[in-house]
Amino acid sequence: MNSKARITAIGAYVPHKRLLNEDLEKMVDTSDEWIMQRTGMKERRIAGDKEYASTLAFKAIENLIETYNKDLQDIDCIIVATTTPDYVFPSVACQIQDYFKIPHTGAFDLNATCAGFTYGLHLANSLITSGFHRKILVVATETLSKVTDYSDRTTCILFGDGAGAVLVERDEEHSSFIAAHIGTNGEGGMHLYRTSLAATMHEQTLNTNGKMVQNGREVYKWAARTVPLGVKELLHKSELQIHDVDWFVPHSANLRMIESICEKSGFLMEKTLTSVAYMGNTSSASIPLALHLGIEEQKVKNGDTILLYGFGGGLTHLGLIIKWDLSEKN
Ligand code: COA
């Protein structure tokens, strides 16, 4: 019998410190009104000096364990999506293995920017249905505040910190995974980057201050064009109609951009879950944070069909249609 993969548990964590629009008004030439109008963001969470991607990940995983009473000792792969790991290496995934003392597991980080969480899920599904793995922890964790240039008003208003974790387990009967659509536009890499070793891209000189650099307008145009096409493709592949989808969970990049994507795709905003207003853009963590909020607000329920869409720097994107079917809570 073919193995199926089921998402069985979720956990989340955001740091305590809040960065309000009013705080940003004191740091750069901006206003609460401008930020609300252009992004729909009210505040973001900011990691403490000694909090890193690993720290947030540990807390999100502990939240998962406590909520769903799951044992992690038999996990056989840890996949961490992050663009802001504590170190280039060792990976955050290896730090998680050590912290929870998981005895026999693979562990690696993946960098697919804001599409990292959907990439992690897609990989977990593939590793389980291949028959090689049984129980995989997928974590998305980001401390974007540590790579944000707080003198650049076009980017510093957007980003926040947080983490989400899900467990994907082998299941003989139920699969959570219905359809996937993946794509890359590497020629647009210049529009959103943070340098590491190289100081040029496409023969153009880069800003090497170690902070994120973004051409917001270009990224906006690309996402508003690309995601609705991806949604269409996902519905076609799954033979579902838009009204069969209970919840749309796009990457929480910017509420205005999400409204535009919804309008083009045919989704109602009431059927769309985001984490953008109080957490800002948390890159790969934004989708699990939105799902977690949706559960807390008693919107997301077992049996729901959910369309997740991650997109971001690279430029890269990956959409999934999943069936929500978690284990009982504690
Ligand atoms: N406060 C006040 N004014 C600001 C500002 C701020 N924080 N940031 C930019 N401006 C100004 C600009 O300087 C510009 O002024 P000018 O017309 O005098 O030159 C004006 O506002 C418009 O700038 P522009 O960059 O064209 O604004 P925009 O409407 O595109 O909004 C973003 C900027 C960043 C909010 C928007 O482009 C965006 O959200 N892009 C997508 C970003 C994203 O989601 N990235 C992650 C993807 S994973």
XYZ file of N, CA, C and O and ligand atoms in Angstrom, residues 28-31 34-35 38-39 41 113-115 152-159 191-192 212 214-223 251-257 281 283 311-313 315-316, ligand 1:
236
model
N 11.883 56.658 11.678
C 12.049 57.098 10.278
C 10.909 58.052 9.916
O 9.929 58.171 10.663
N 11.031 58.662 8.751
C 10.007 59.609 8.298
C 8.825 58.821 7.727
O 8.767 58.510 6.539
N 7.888 58.459 8.608
C 6.711 57.693 8.176
C 5.544 58.041 9.094
O 5.692 58.832 10.022
N 4.384 57.452 8.826
C 3.232 57.712 9.693
C 2.379 56.459 9.795
O 2.371 55.615 8.889
N 0.155 56.186 6.773
C 0.789 55.681 5.548
C 0.957 54.160 5.630
O 0.629 53.434 4.689
N 1.457 53.694 6.779
C 1.718 52.252 6.917
C 0.406 51.463 6.828
O 0.312 50.460 6.114
N -0.927 51.522 3.177
C -0.157 50.770 2.172
C 0.027 49.295 2.519
O 0.300 48.491 1.635
N -0.053 48.948 3.818
C 0.300 47.565 4.191
C -0.729 46.868 5.085
O -0.697 45.647 5.226
N -0.634 46.980 8.224
C 0.086 46.515 9.428
C -0.061 47.509 10.571
O 0.070 48.715 10.365
N 13.028 31.411 1.137
C 12.492 32.688 1.656
C 11.048 32.506 2.147
O 10.776 31.589 2.902
N 10.172 33.383 1.687
C 8.808 33.387 2.240
C 7.985 32.185 1.764
O 6.886 31.939 2.259
N 8.504 31.428 0.800
C 7.834 30.197 0.378
C 8.376 28.997 1.159
O 8.015 27.849 0.883
N 15.946 52.501 6.699
C 15.293 52.441 5.383
C 13.779 52.322 5.574
O 13.256 51.247 5.875
N 13.064 53.430 5.376
C 11.628 53.428 5.688
C 10.804 52.550 4.765
O 9.684 52.177 5.093
N 11.373 52.221 3.585
C 10.579 51.397 2.662
C 10.569 49.923 3.068
O 9.695 49.183 2.651
N 11.544 49.486 3.862
C 11.527 48.069 4.288
C 11.263 47.886 5.786
O 10.633 46.911 6.181
N 11.735 48.839 6.627
C 11.704 48.562 8.072
C 10.298 48.525 8.647
O 10.085 47.996 9.728
N 9.334 49.066 7.896
C 7.950 49.051 8.386
C 7.291 47.682 8.206
O 6.238 47.423 8.771
N 7.938 46.816 7.402
C 7.245 45.595 6.967
C 7.481 44.369 7.849
O 6.579 43.562 8.032
N 8.712 44.217 8.386
C 9.110 42.879 8.827
C 9.049 42.650 10.342
O 9.274 43.565 11.131
N 15.489 42.041 -6.899
C 14.442 42.854 -6.269
C 14.305 42.616 -4.774
O 13.620 43.376 -4.092
N 14.915 41.546 -4.273
C 14.826 41.264 -2.832
C 16.014 40.382 -2.460
O 16.050 39.213 -2.823
N 18.576 43.395 4.657
C 17.706 43.115 3.521
C 17.541 44.356 2.648
O 17.411 45.459 3.174
N 15.202 45.746 -0.682
C 14.028 45.387 -1.475
C 13.583 46.507 -2.395
O 13.568 47.670 -2.008
N 13.202 46.110 -3.608
C 12.479 47.003 -4.504
C 11.014 46.598 -4.370
O 10.517 45.727 -5.078
N 10.345 47.226 -3.393
C 8.995 46.806 -2.994
C 8.002 46.812 -4.127
O 7.184 45.903 -4.255
N 8.107 47.819 -4.963
C 7.123 47.937 -6.048
C 7.232 46.764 -7.025
O 6.222 46.208 -7.471
N 8.481 46.365 -7.361
C 8.678 45.243 -8.298
C 8.199 43.926 -7.695
O 7.573 43.105 -8.364
N 8.506 43.724 -6.400
C 8.070 42.479 -5.742
C 6.540 42.439 -5.690
O 5.920 41.402 -5.948
N 5.962 43.579 -5.392
C 4.492 43.687 -5.324
C 3.866 43.286 -6.670
O 2.961 42.466 -6.741
N 4.403 43.880 -7.742
C 3.832 43.617 -9.081
C 3.962 42.139 -9.443
O 3.037 41.526 -9.955
N 5.150 41.573 -9.129
C 5.393 40.161 -9.455
C 4.413 39.251 -8.704
O 3.794 38.360 -9.292
N 4.267 39.494 -7.399
C 3.398 38.623 -6.590
C 1.937 38.763 -7.004
O 1.221 37.762 -7.122
N 0.991 33.926 1.825
C 2.049 34.517 2.651
C 1.604 35.927 3.063
O 1.158 36.719 2.228
N 1.729 36.224 4.352
C 1.285 37.533 4.873
C 2.345 38.603 4.612
O 3.044 39.045 5.527
N 2.452 39.026 3.351
C 3.475 40.011 2.987
C 2.969 41.430 3.237
O 3.696 42.282 3.746
N 1.724 41.662 2.862
C 1.182 43.019 2.864
C -0.316 42.861 2.605
O -0.717 42.228 1.619
N -1.152 43.424 3.465
C -2.602 43.214 3.346
C -3.168 43.762 2.038
O -4.064 43.163 1.453
N -2.626 44.888 1.583
C -3.146 45.462 0.320
C -2.832 44.536 -0.855
O -3.641 44.365 -1.766
N -1.632 43.942 -0.816
C -1.254 43.012 -1.879
C -2.160 41.773 -1.824
O -2.605 41.271 -2.856
N 5.267 41.141 8.240
C 5.734 40.096 7.324
C 6.803 39.275 8.060
O 7.887 39.785 8.334
N 8.021 36.411 6.867
C 8.609 35.525 5.860
C 8.042 34.102 5.987
O 6.826 33.938 6.046
N 5.291 32.825 -1.290
C 5.993 33.501 -2.392
C 6.957 34.515 -1.809
O 6.723 35.050 -0.728
N 8.072 34.758 -2.513
C 9.009 35.747 -1.984
C 10.333 35.775 -2.720
O 10.424 35.394 -3.901
N 11.378 36.207 -2.007
C 12.702 36.414 -2.592
C 13.184 35.194 -3.361
O 12.925 34.059 -2.987
N 13.240 35.055 -7.292
C 11.890 35.040 -6.707
C 11.335 33.626 -6.807
O 11.539 32.951 -7.818
N 10.649 33.210 -5.775
C 10.170 31.833 -5.756
C 8.757 31.756 -5.210
O 8.332 32.614 -4.445
N 6.438 56.078 4.946
C 6.121 57.127 4.185
N 6.414 57.211 2.873
C 7.071 56.170 2.332
C 7.448 55.041 3.079
C 7.107 55.032 4.438
N 7.404 53.998 5.238
N 8.071 54.175 2.260
C 8.102 54.727 1.050
N 7.503 55.932 1.092
C 7.308 56.890 -0.002
C 8.326 56.730 -1.111
O 9.510 57.411 -0.808
C 7.578 57.314 -2.269
O 7.663 58.716 -2.201
P 7.816 59.602 -3.531
O 6.564 59.324 -4.315
O 7.924 60.974 -2.992
O 9.050 59.090 -4.216
C 6.136 56.911 -2.021
O 6.055 56.625 -0.624
C 5.709 55.691 -2.789
O 6.733 54.716 -2.674
P 6.586 53.273 -3.256
O 7.793 52.464 -2.879
O 6.212 53.369 -4.692
O 5.324 52.799 -2.381
P 4.405 51.550 -2.568
O 3.017 51.976 -2.705
O 4.962 50.589 -3.580
O 4.525 50.852 -1.132
C 5.619 48.990 -0.122
C 5.765 50.410 -0.663
C 6.981 48.492 0.322
C 4.668 49.021 1.068
C 5.049 48.088 -1.230
O 5.753 48.279 -2.419
C 5.086 46.651 -0.880
O 4.499 46.227 0.094
N 5.735 45.839 -1.728
C 5.809 44.420 -1.531
C 6.774 44.154 -0.450
C 6.680 42.738 0.005
O 5.636 42.259 0.293
N 7.820 42.094 0.095
C 7.953 40.791 0.593
C 7.506 39.826 -0.407
S 7.817 38.315 0.199
